[in-house]
Amino acid sequence: MMSDDGRLPVVVLISGSGTNLQALIDGAAGGQPFRVCAVISNRPDVPGLQRARAAGIPTEVVDHTAFSDREGFDAALGDAIDGFAAELVVLAGFMRILSNAFVERFAGRMLNIHPSLLPAFPGLHTHRRALEAGAREHGASVHFVTAELDGGPVIAQARLAVAADDTEASLGARVLAREHILLPQVVCWFAEGRLRLREGQVWFDGHPLRAPLQC
Ligand code: GAR
């Protein structure tokens, strides 16, 4: 169900600085067909919450340290999301592993952005690991979230060449800048109804996607 103004209501989950959240806020303000209806963080006092408040977006903290187990945290997080009647959940730098029950609850309507060309380098420290592996290309991926960590079907990627003098910081900064274009683009496609997950397969414009889209 769309909101009254016809734009898709999106809840964004964050754990930190929220620059990808900012890209979504800016995209929505610039007329893209979605709106950020709430921002939920598992950490209090992170800069991303400030970004949301500055944009007049409701925020909520579901602090994982207040729960004795993952299931309890995930149930509270899921209830918080449902309280905002979101059509899409976007993990934008949300650094918690999610239970199968949570993933099932939002199956087909939850996206994650990850700073590598998946399936390469799931998990943490992706830029360092890409450099250590001598990767010639690196980038970022947006995928539907499934139970496997950073393992759901990839929708779209931003690729860039690794420079000979790249450091973890320089490479990370270039990837992040591309993330800020990639993520709003994929959310737009979802909002426009061009993108769906059916039986574990990404569909785009009515056809199964054979390879990730390039942004
Ligand atoms: C981004 O690079 C995002 O891809 C990454 O965290 C960063 C968050 O930055 N996510 C992951 O590593 C998830 N596995 P931001 O808070 O400035 O958007």
Short mmCIF file of C-alpha atoms and ligand atoms in Angstrom, two decimals:
data_model
loop_
_atom_site.label_atom_id
_atom_site.label_comp_id
_atom_site.label_asym_id
_atom_site.label_seq_id
_atom_site.Cartn_x
_atom_site.Cartn_y
_atom_site.Cartn_z
CA MET A 1 0.00 0.00 0.00
CA MET A 2 1.42 3.34 -1.01
CA SER A 3 1.17 6.38 1.22
CA ASP A 4 -1.40 9.07 0.39
CA ASP A 5 1.01 10.99 -1.81
CA GLY A 6 1.74 7.88 -3.90
CA ARG A 7 5.32 7.55 -2.72
CA LEU A 8 6.53 4.27 -1.26
CA PRO A 9 7.04 4.45 2.53
CA VAL A 10 10.51 3.17 3.43
CA VAL A 11 11.98 2.46 6.86
CA VAL A 12 15.77 2.77 6.97
CA LEU A 13 17.82 0.85 9.53
CA ILE A 14 21.20 2.27 10.52
CA SER A 15 24.00 1.73 13.02
CA GLY A 16 26.28 4.69 12.39
CA SER A 17 27.06 7.73 10.31
CA GLY A 18 24.15 7.40 7.91
CA THR A 19 25.61 8.82 4.72
CA ASN A 20 23.59 6.32 2.70
CA LEU A 21 20.52 7.35 4.67
CA GLN A 22 21.33 10.95 3.71
CA ALA A 23 21.45 9.95 0.05
CA LEU A 24 17.96 8.45 0.41
CA ILE A 25 16.66 11.53 2.23
CA ASP A 26 18.10 13.76 -0.50
CA GLY A 27 16.70 11.53 -3.24
CA ALA A 28 13.23 11.64 -1.73
CA ALA A 29 13.45 15.43 -1.32
CA GLY A 30 14.52 15.63 -4.96
CA GLY A 31 11.33 13.96 -6.17
CA GLN A 32 12.20 10.26 -6.22
CA PRO A 33 9.11 8.04 -5.78
CA PHE A 34 9.70 7.00 -2.17
CA ARG A 35 9.80 8.68 1.21
CA VAL A 36 11.76 7.79 4.33
CA CYS A 37 8.94 7.35 6.85
CA ALA A 38 11.19 6.41 9.78
CA VAL A 39 14.79 5.70 10.76
CA ILE A 40 15.59 3.02 13.31
CA SER A 41 19.03 2.57 14.86
CA ASN A 42 20.33 -0.22 17.09
CA ARG A 43 22.73 2.29 18.63
CA PRO A 44 21.73 5.48 20.46
CA ASP A 45 23.42 8.79 19.64
CA VAL A 46 24.75 7.93 16.19
CA PRO A 47 25.08 10.73 13.60
CA GLY A 48 22.52 9.06 11.32
CA LEU A 49 19.79 9.75 13.87
CA GLN A 50 20.73 13.43 13.75
CA ARG A 51 20.43 13.39 9.98
CA ALA A 52 16.91 11.97 10.28
CA ARG A 53 15.85 14.50 12.90
CA ALA A 54 17.24 17.34 10.80
CA ALA A 55 15.00 16.16 7.96
CA GLY A 56 11.95 15.91 10.24
CA ILE A 57 11.82 12.12 10.01
CA PRO A 58 10.64 10.07 13.03
CA THR A 59 13.39 8.07 14.70
CA GLU A 60 13.47 5.13 17.05
CA VAL A 61 16.28 3.33 18.86
CA VAL A 62 16.03 -0.41 19.43
CA ASP A 63 19.20 -0.93 21.44
CA HIS A 64 20.50 -4.46 20.96
CA THR A 65 22.39 -4.31 24.26
CA ALA A 66 19.04 -4.19 26.10
CA PHE A 67 18.10 -7.69 24.87
CA SER A 68 19.43 -10.98 26.17
CA ASP A 69 19.05 -12.79 22.85
CA ARG A 70 18.87 -12.13 19.13
CA GLU A 71 15.28 -13.36 18.86
CA GLY A 72 14.06 -10.81 21.41
CA PHE A 73 15.88 -7.97 19.68
CA ASP A 74 14.66 -9.01 16.24
CA ALA A 75 11.05 -9.28 17.42
CA ALA A 76 11.20 -5.76 18.92
CA LEU A 77 12.88 -4.42 15.80
CA GLY A 78 10.24 -6.03 13.57
CA ASP A 79 7.44 -4.58 15.67
CA ALA A 80 9.05 -1.14 15.50
CA ILE A 81 9.25 -1.38 11.70
CA ASP A 82 5.63 -2.52 11.40
CA GLY A 83 4.59 0.41 13.59
CA PHE A 84 5.59 2.70 10.72
CA ALA A 85 3.62 0.76 8.06
CA ALA A 86 6.62 0.54 5.77
CA GLU A 87 6.45 -1.12 2.38
CA LEU A 88 10.21 -1.51 2.13
CA VAL A 89 12.98 -1.92 4.71
CA VAL A 90 16.44 -0.69 3.72
CA LEU A 91 19.52 -1.70 5.68
CA ALA A 92 21.91 1.22 5.19
CA GLY A 93 24.97 0.47 7.28
CA PHE A 94 22.96 -1.65 9.72
CA MET A 95 25.58 -3.82 11.39
CA ARG A 96 23.58 -6.61 13.03
CA ILE A 97 23.18 -10.19 11.93
CA LEU A 98 19.48 -10.95 11.61
CA SER A 99 17.63 -14.13 12.60
CA ASN A 100 15.86 -16.28 10.04
CA ALA A 101 12.51 -15.34 11.58
CA PHE A 102 13.23 -11.64 11.03
CA VAL A 103 14.37 -12.19 7.46
CA GLU A 104 11.24 -14.26 6.74
CA ARG A 105 9.04 -11.56 8.22
CA PHE A 106 10.28 -9.03 5.65
CA ALA A 107 11.06 -11.42 2.80
CA GLY A 108 11.02 -9.74 -0.59
CA ARG A 109 10.77 -6.27 0.90
CA MET A 110 14.14 -5.82 2.57
CA LEU A 111 17.28 -4.54 0.82
CA ASN A 112 20.87 -4.26 2.03
CA ILE A 113 23.82 -2.31 0.69
CA HIS A 114 27.21 -3.91 1.06
CA PRO A 115 30.61 -2.39 0.20
CA SER A 116 31.96 -5.08 -2.14
CA LEU A 117 31.17 -6.77 -5.40
CA LEU A 118 29.29 -9.69 -3.88
CA PRO A 119 29.79 -12.62 -3.71
CA ALA A 120 33.35 -11.34 -3.13
CA PHE A 121 34.15 -10.16 0.40
CA PRO A 122 31.02 -10.63 2.50
CA GLY A 123 31.38 -9.46 6.12
CA LEU A 124 33.67 -6.73 7.44
CA HIS A 125 36.77 -4.79 6.28
CA THR A 126 35.91 -5.25 2.63
CA HIS A 127 38.20 -2.51 1.25
CA ARG A 128 41.25 -3.81 3.12
CA ARG A 129 40.51 -7.36 2.02
CA ALA A 130 40.06 -6.30 -1.62
CA LEU A 131 43.47 -4.59 -1.55
CA GLU A 132 45.11 -7.55 0.17
CA ALA A 133 43.65 -9.91 -2.42
CA GLY A 134 45.02 -7.75 -5.25
CA ALA A 135 41.54 -7.18 -6.67
CA ARG A 136 41.59 -5.06 -9.82
CA GLU A 137 37.93 -4.13 -9.46
CA HIS A 138 35.95 -3.35 -6.35
CA GLY A 139 32.64 -1.67 -5.59
CA ALA A 140 29.31 -2.05 -3.85
CA SER A 141 26.23 -4.24 -4.17
CA VAL A 142 22.56 -3.93 -3.28
CA HIS A 143 20.78 -7.22 -2.67
CA PHE A 144 17.57 -8.62 -1.29
CA VAL A 145 18.17 -9.86 2.24
CA THR A 146 18.00 -13.59 2.84
CA ALA A 147 19.09 -15.68 5.80
CA GLU A 148 22.66 -15.96 4.51
CA LEU A 149 24.88 -13.05 5.65
CA ASP A 150 25.46 -10.72 2.66
CA GLY A 151 24.32 -13.66 0.53
CA GLY A 152 20.91 -12.69 -0.88
CA PRO A 153 20.33 -12.27 -4.61
CA VAL A 154 22.22 -9.26 -5.94
CA ILE A 155 20.15 -6.64 -7.76
CA ALA A 156 22.70 -4.04 -8.81
CA GLN A 157 26.34 -3.14 -8.41
CA ALA A 158 28.61 -0.12 -8.78
CA ARG A 159 32.07 -1.14 -10.03
CA LEU A 160 35.29 0.79 -10.03
CA ALA A 161 38.91 0.10 -10.88
CA VAL A 162 41.34 -0.25 -7.98
CA ALA A 163 44.24 2.19 -8.44
CA ALA A 164 47.83 1.11 -7.82
CA ASP A 165 48.22 3.68 -5.04
CA ASP A 166 44.81 3.08 -3.40
CA THR A 167 44.73 2.81 0.38
CA GLU A 168 41.89 1.34 2.40
CA ALA A 169 40.70 4.91 3.05
CA SER A 170 40.91 6.18 -0.54
CA LEU A 171 39.23 3.08 -1.94
CA GLY A 172 36.54 3.16 0.75
CA ALA A 173 35.77 6.82 0.02
CA ARG A 174 35.36 6.17 -3.71
CA VAL A 175 33.12 3.17 -3.09
CA LEU A 176 31.00 5.12 -0.60
CA ALA A 177 30.44 7.92 -3.12
CA ARG A 178 29.15 5.34 -5.59
CA GLU A 179 26.93 3.76 -2.91
CA HIS A 180 25.16 7.11 -2.59
CA ILE A 181 24.03 6.82 -6.23
CA LEU A 182 23.44 3.07 -6.26
CA LEU A 183 21.16 2.78 -3.24
CA PRO A 184 18.59 5.47 -4.15
CA GLN A 185 18.50 4.08 -7.70
CA VAL A 186 17.56 0.59 -6.52
CA VAL A 187 14.98 1.93 -4.06
CA CYS A 188 13.48 3.93 -6.95
CA TRP A 189 13.18 0.79 -9.07
CA PHE A 190 11.47 -1.02 -6.22
CA ALA A 191 9.10 1.93 -5.65
CA GLU A 192 8.24 2.00 -9.35
CA GLY A 193 7.30 -1.69 -9.21
CA ARG A 194 10.09 -2.65 -11.63
CA LEU A 195 11.90 -4.85 -9.12
CA ARG A 196 10.61 -7.92 -7.30
CA LEU A 197 11.90 -11.05 -5.59
CA ARG A 198 10.02 -14.22 -6.62
CA GLU A 199 11.04 -17.66 -5.37
CA GLY A 200 14.57 -16.51 -4.62
CA GLN A 201 15.04 -14.87 -8.03
CA VAL A 202 15.29 -11.15 -8.78
CA TRP A 203 12.86 -9.96 -11.46
CA PHE A 204 13.37 -6.64 -13.24
CA ASP A 205 10.83 -5.20 -15.69
CA GLY A 206 8.99 -8.52 -15.78
CA HIS A 207 12.04 -10.69 -16.57
CA PRO A 208 14.32 -12.76 -14.34
CA LEU A 209 17.61 -10.95 -13.85
CA ARG A 210 20.52 -12.99 -15.24
CA ALA A 211 23.30 -10.72 -13.93
CA PRO A 212 23.36 -7.75 -11.55
CA LEU A 213 22.41 -4.40 -13.06
CA GLN A 214 25.32 -1.96 -13.29
CA CYS A 215 24.97 1.53 -11.82
C1 GAR B 1 28.43 1.56 4.01
O1 GAR B 1 29.66 1.48 3.33
C2 GAR B 1 27.65 0.28 3.82
O2 GAR B 1 27.81 -0.30 2.56
C3 GAR B 1 28.27 -0.59 4.88
O3 GAR B 1 28.41 0.27 5.99
C4 GAR B 1 28.65 1.60 5.52
C5 GAR B 1 27.67 2.51 6.21
O4 GAR B 1 27.98 3.85 5.93
N1 GAR B 1 27.45 -1.73 5.18
C6 GAR B 1 27.95 -2.93 5.50
O5 GAR B 1 29.15 -3.15 5.63
C7 GAR B 1 26.91 -4.02 5.72
N2 GAR B 1 27.50 -5.32 5.62
P1 GAR B 1 26.90 4.99 6.22
O6 GAR B 1 26.40 4.78 7.66
O7 GAR B 1 27.65 6.26 6.10
O8 GAR B 1 25.78 4.86 5.23
#
